[in-house]
Amino acid sequence: MRGSGVLLKVLGLVLCQAAASSRAQANITSMLAPQANRVMVLGEWEERWQENRIGFHQPVVHKMLESNIDKVLAGRTGVRFFFPLCGKAVDMKWLADQGHSVVGVEISEMAVKQFFEENNMTYSEEPVPAIPGAKVFKSSEKNISLYQCDLYNFSSSIGGQFGAIWDRGSLVAINPKDREKYAALIISLMAKDCRYLLDTLLYNPELYPGKCRVTHTQFSVNKKLSQTDACLSGPPFFVPDAQVQSLFGKSCDIELLQSVDALTDRHRGWGLDFLTENVHLITPKSV
């Protein structure tokens, strides 16, 4: 009888945990609902670069990276950094100048070439046999390699694993429905000592006005896109802390390093009344 009582208590605890997990997931789903169906096709990102609609690009090193770099490096030198959806981020040269190596992935060839040209760096260009149509651009002076391809075609078998990842404008930019796939890719790229710095944004997604960014050409090519899909808000998308935990918490430890008020007049123009920028340090759990 005593053994049965213990089993009932354990079963009750398991059921309570399952119910709590279910409620948490339902809460995340509810929070994400306003942006859940937002879709940006790859061609739209390339179009943004061609039309110089790149308000997301920062011409200086990101303050969140500068202020947290010691926690990312943790005393290490010559660290391999990965930049998902790297654009032409000047952060890459800043790290390379400190003796680190950088690998980035970006869909826009224009962005990749602009990075090297604007930093007065010569580079080579070669195909990536494992990814049809992809190219890798390599700096002649610095240890920087940028892959021009779909991020989801990149893998550790192509680029290896990394000791650090700087994710500013990547998780918040991908289509919300792809976040689990994205997290699985990032985790697969993390070496055992990897320190992943993730930048996320908190705001009320219901206040972000819909902006139709998909062109008539893209509508005619991609029949699966609807006007509703094209006009929902973002990017940058809202990523709640609870989802960061849901995506990475099973295999990684997560620490919130910094949380700042990032609201500007530009964001007020989007209809937002608050914008919080959070930076998380994510590290693989010890086995």
Coordinates of C-alpha atoms in Angstrom, one line a residue:
M1 CA 0.0 0.0 0.0
R2 CA 2.8 2.4 0.9
G3 CA 4.5 1.7 -2.5
S4 CA 1.2 2.4 -4.2
G5 CA 1.0 5.8 -2.4
V6 CA 4.5 6.8 -3.6
L7 CA 3.6 5.8 -7.1
L8 CA 0.4 7.9 -7.0
K9 CA 2.4 10.9 -5.7
V10 CA 5.0 10.5 -8.5
L11 CA 2.2 10.1 -11.1
G12 CA 0.5 13.2 -9.7
L13 CA 3.7 15.2 -9.9
V14 CA 4.3 14.1 -13.5
L15 CA 0.7 15.1 -14.5
C16 CA 1.1 18.5 -12.8
Q17 CA 4.3 19.1 -14.7
A18 CA 2.8 18.1 -17.9
A19 CA -0.2 20.4 -17.3
A20 CA 2.1 23.3 -16.5
S21 CA 4.1 22.7 -19.6
S22 CA 0.9 22.6 -21.7
R23 CA -0.3 25.8 -20.2
A24 CA 3.1 27.5 -20.8
Q25 CA 3.1 26.4 -24.4
A26 CA -0.5 27.6 -24.9
N27 CA 0.6 31.0 -23.4
I28 CA 3.5 31.2 -25.9
T29 CA 1.2 30.3 -28.8
S30 CA -1.3 33.1 -27.7
M31 CA 1.5 35.7 -27.4
L32 CA 2.8 34.8 -30.9
A33 CA -0.6 34.7 -32.6
P34 CA -0.5 38.2 -34.2
Q35 CA 2.7 37.3 -36.2
A36 CA 2.3 33.5 -36.5
N37 CA 1.6 33.4 -40.2
R38 CA 4.0 36.2 -41.3
V39 CA 6.1 34.9 -44.2
M40 CA 9.0 36.5 -46.0
V41 CA 10.4 34.7 -49.0
L42 CA 14.2 34.8 -49.6
G43 CA 13.7 37.0 -52.7
E44 CA 12.2 39.7 -50.5
W45 CA 15.4 39.9 -48.5
E46 CA 17.5 40.2 -51.7
E47 CA 15.1 42.9 -52.9
R48 CA 15.6 44.9 -49.7
W49 CA 19.3 44.9 -50.3
Q50 CA 18.9 45.9 -53.9
E51 CA 16.6 48.8 -53.0
N52 CA 18.8 49.8 -50.0
R53 CA 15.9 49.2 -47.6
I54 CA 18.3 48.0 -44.8
G55 CA 17.3 50.0 -41.8
F56 CA 18.3 46.9 -39.7
H57 CA 22.0 47.5 -40.6
Q58 CA 24.1 49.3 -38.1
P59 CA 27.2 51.1 -39.3
V60 CA 29.0 50.7 -35.9
V61 CA 29.7 47.7 -33.6
H62 CA 26.6 46.7 -31.7
K63 CA 26.7 48.0 -28.1
M64 CA 25.3 44.7 -26.8
L65 CA 28.2 42.8 -28.3
E66 CA 30.8 45.3 -27.0
S67 CA 29.4 45.3 -23.5
N68 CA 29.1 41.5 -23.2
I69 CA 32.2 40.4 -25.3
D70 CA 34.2 39.3 -22.2
K71 CA 31.4 36.9 -21.1
V72 CA 31.3 35.5 -24.6
L73 CA 35.0 35.0 -24.8
A74 CA 35.4 33.7 -21.2
G75 CA 39.1 34.2 -21.4
R76 CA 39.5 32.4 -24.8
T77 CA 41.5 33.6 -27.7
G78 CA 41.2 32.8 -31.4
V79 CA 37.5 31.9 -31.1
R80 CA 35.5 30.8 -34.1
F81 CA 32.4 33.0 -34.4
F82 CA 29.3 32.2 -36.4
F83 CA 27.0 35.0 -37.7
P84 CA 23.7 33.7 -38.9
L85 CA 22.0 36.1 -41.5
C86 CA 25.2 38.2 -41.2
G87 CA 24.4 41.0 -43.8
K88 CA 27.4 43.3 -43.8
A89 CA 27.7 43.6 -40.0
V90 CA 30.8 45.6 -39.1
D91 CA 30.9 43.4 -35.9
M92 CA 32.6 40.7 -38.1
K93 CA 35.6 42.8 -38.9
W94 CA 35.8 44.1 -35.3
L95 CA 36.1 40.5 -34.0
A96 CA 38.5 39.5 -36.8
D97 CA 40.7 42.5 -35.9
Q98 CA 41.0 40.9 -32.4
G99 CA 42.3 37.7 -33.8
H100 CA 39.1 35.7 -34.0
S101 CA 37.8 33.9 -37.1
V102 CA 34.4 34.6 -38.5
V103 CA 32.0 32.5 -40.6
G104 CA 28.7 34.1 -41.7
V105 CA 25.7 33.1 -43.8
E106 CA 23.8 35.6 -45.9
I107 CA 21.3 35.1 -48.8
S108 CA 22.2 38.4 -50.5
E109 CA 25.4 38.4 -52.6
M110 CA 25.2 42.2 -52.7
A111 CA 25.4 42.3 -48.9
V112 CA 28.4 40.0 -48.8
K113 CA 30.3 42.0 -51.5
Q114 CA 29.5 45.3 -49.8
F115 CA 31.0 44.0 -46.5
F116 CA 34.3 43.4 -48.1
E117 CA 34.3 46.5 -50.3
E118 CA 33.3 48.9 -47.6
N119 CA 36.0 47.5 -45.3
N120 CA 38.6 47.7 -48.1
M121 CA 39.3 44.0 -48.0
T122 CA 40.2 41.9 -51.0
Y123 CA 38.4 38.6 -51.2
S124 CA 38.2 35.4 -53.2
E125 CA 35.0 33.7 -54.4
E126 CA 34.4 30.0 -55.0
P127 CA 31.5 27.6 -55.2
V128 CA 30.3 25.4 -52.3
P129 CA 30.1 21.9 -53.8
A130 CA 27.8 20.7 -51.0
I131 CA 25.2 23.4 -51.7
P132 CA 24.2 23.8 -55.4
G133 CA 24.3 27.4 -56.4
A134 CA 26.0 28.6 -53.2
K135 CA 29.2 30.6 -53.0
V136 CA 31.7 31.3 -50.3
F137 CA 33.6 34.6 -50.2
K138 CA 36.9 34.6 -48.2
S139 CA 38.9 37.5 -47.1
S140 CA 42.6 37.7 -48.2
E141 CA 43.6 39.7 -45.1
K142 CA 41.4 38.4 -42.3
N143 CA 40.0 35.0 -41.2
I144 CA 36.5 35.8 -42.5
S145 CA 34.4 33.4 -44.7
L146 CA 30.9 34.4 -45.8
Y147 CA 28.6 31.9 -47.3
Q148 CA 26.0 33.2 -49.8
C149 CA 23.2 30.7 -49.5
D150 CA 19.9 29.8 -47.7
L151 CA 20.8 29.5 -44.0
Y152 CA 18.9 26.2 -43.8
N153 CA 21.2 24.7 -46.4
F154 CA 24.2 25.4 -44.2
S155 CA 25.4 22.8 -41.6
S156 CA 28.2 21.7 -39.4
S157 CA 29.4 19.3 -42.2
I158 CA 30.1 22.4 -44.3
G159 CA 31.3 24.9 -41.7
G160 CA 32.2 22.9 -38.7
Q161 CA 31.1 23.9 -35.2
F162 CA 31.7 27.2 -33.4
G163 CA 33.0 28.4 -30.1
A164 CA 30.7 31.5 -30.2
I165 CA 27.6 32.7 -32.0
W166 CA 26.4 36.3 -32.3
D167 CA 22.7 36.4 -33.2
R168 CA 21.6 40.0 -33.7
G169 CA 18.8 40.3 -36.2
S170 CA 18.6 36.7 -37.1
L171 CA 16.1 34.9 -34.8
V172 CA 14.0 38.0 -34.8
A173 CA 14.0 38.1 -38.6
I174 CA 13.3 34.5 -39.7
N175 CA 9.7 33.5 -40.3
P176 CA 8.1 32.7 -36.9
K177 CA 6.9 29.3 -38.0
D178 CA 10.6 28.3 -38.7
R179 CA 11.9 29.0 -35.2
E180 CA 12.1 25.3 -34.1
K181 CA 14.0 24.4 -37.3
Y182 CA 16.3 27.4 -36.7
A183 CA 17.0 26.5 -33.1
A184 CA 17.8 22.9 -34.1
L185 CA 20.3 24.3 -36.7
I186 CA 22.0 26.6 -34.2
I187 CA 22.3 23.9 -31.5
S188 CA 23.9 21.6 -34.1
L189 CA 26.5 24.3 -34.8
M190 CA 27.5 24.8 -31.2
A191 CA 30.7 23.2 -30.0
K192 CA 30.8 21.9 -26.4
D193 CA 32.3 25.2 -25.2
C194 CA 30.1 27.4 -27.4
R195 CA 28.8 30.7 -25.9
Y196 CA 25.8 31.9 -27.9
L197 CA 24.9 35.6 -27.5
L198 CA 21.3 36.1 -28.6
D199 CA 19.6 39.4 -29.0
T200 CA 15.8 39.5 -28.9
L201 CA 13.0 42.1 -28.8
L202 CA 10.0 42.4 -26.7
Y203 CA 7.0 44.6 -27.7
N204 CA 3.2 44.3 -28.1
P205 CA 2.9 42.6 -31.5
E206 CA -0.7 43.7 -31.8
L207 CA 0.4 47.3 -32.0
Y208 CA 2.9 46.7 -34.8
P209 CA 1.0 47.9 -37.9
G210 CA 0.7 45.6 -40.9
K211 CA 3.0 46.5 -43.7
C212 CA 2.6 44.9 -47.1
R213 CA 6.2 44.3 -48.1
V214 CA 5.7 41.5 -50.7
T215 CA 5.7 42.8 -54.2
H216 CA 3.2 42.0 -56.9
T217 CA 5.9 40.0 -58.7
Q218 CA 6.4 37.8 -55.6
F219 CA 2.7 37.3 -55.2
S220 CA 2.5 36.1 -58.8
V221 CA 5.4 33.7 -58.4
N222 CA 4.5 32.4 -55.0
K223 CA 0.8 31.5 -55.2
K224 CA 0.9 30.1 -51.6
L225 CA 1.3 33.7 -50.2
S226 CA -1.9 35.4 -49.3
Q227 CA -2.4 39.2 -48.8
T228 CA -3.0 38.4 -45.1
D229 CA 0.3 36.5 -44.8
A230 CA 2.2 39.4 -46.5
C231 CA 0.7 42.2 -44.4
L232 CA 1.1 40.9 -40.8
S233 CA 3.6 42.8 -38.7
G234 CA 7.4 42.3 -38.6
P235 CA 10.2 41.8 -38.9
P236 CA 11.9 42.4 -36.5
F237 CA 9.6 39.9 -34.8
F238 CA 8.6 39.7 -31.2
V239 CA 10.4 36.8 -29.4
P240 CA 9.3 36.3 -25.8
D241 CA 11.7 35.0 -23.2
A242 CA 9.4 32.0 -22.7
Q243 CA 10.0 31.0 -26.3
V244 CA 13.7 31.3 -25.9
Q245 CA 13.5 28.9 -23.0
S246 CA 11.2 26.6 -25.0
L247 CA 13.5 26.6 -28.0
F248 CA 16.9 26.1 -26.2
G249 CA 16.2 25.2 -22.6
K250 CA 16.2 21.4 -23.0
S251 CA 19.8 21.3 -24.2
C252 CA 21.2 24.6 -23.0
D253 CA 21.5 26.8 -20.0
I254 CA 20.1 30.3 -20.6
E255 CA 21.2 33.5 -18.7
L256 CA 19.6 36.9 -19.3
L257 CA 22.6 39.2 -19.4
Q258 CA 21.1 42.6 -20.2
S259 CA 17.7 44.1 -20.7
V260 CA 17.4 47.7 -22.0
D261 CA 14.7 50.1 -23.2
A262 CA 15.3 50.4 -26.9
L263 CA 12.3 52.5 -28.0
T264 CA 13.1 55.2 -30.5
D265 CA 11.0 57.6 -32.6
R266 CA 11.4 55.2 -35.4
H267 CA 9.7 52.5 -33.4
R268 CA 7.0 54.8 -32.2
G269 CA 6.3 55.4 -35.9
W270 CA 5.6 51.6 -36.1
G271 CA 2.9 52.1 -33.5
L272 CA 4.8 50.7 -30.6
D273 CA 4.5 52.1 -27.1
F274 CA 7.5 50.1 -25.7
L275 CA 10.4 48.1 -27.0
T276 CA 12.7 46.1 -24.8
E277 CA 16.0 44.6 -26.1
N278 CA 17.2 41.5 -24.2
V279 CA 20.5 39.8 -24.6
H280 CA 20.8 36.1 -23.5
L281 CA 23.9 34.0 -23.0
I282 CA 23.1 30.4 -24.1
T283 CA 25.6 27.6 -23.4
P284 CA 25.3 23.8 -23.9
K285 CA 24.4 21.9 -20.7
S286 CA 27.2 19.8 -19.3
V287 CA 26.6 16.1 -20.0

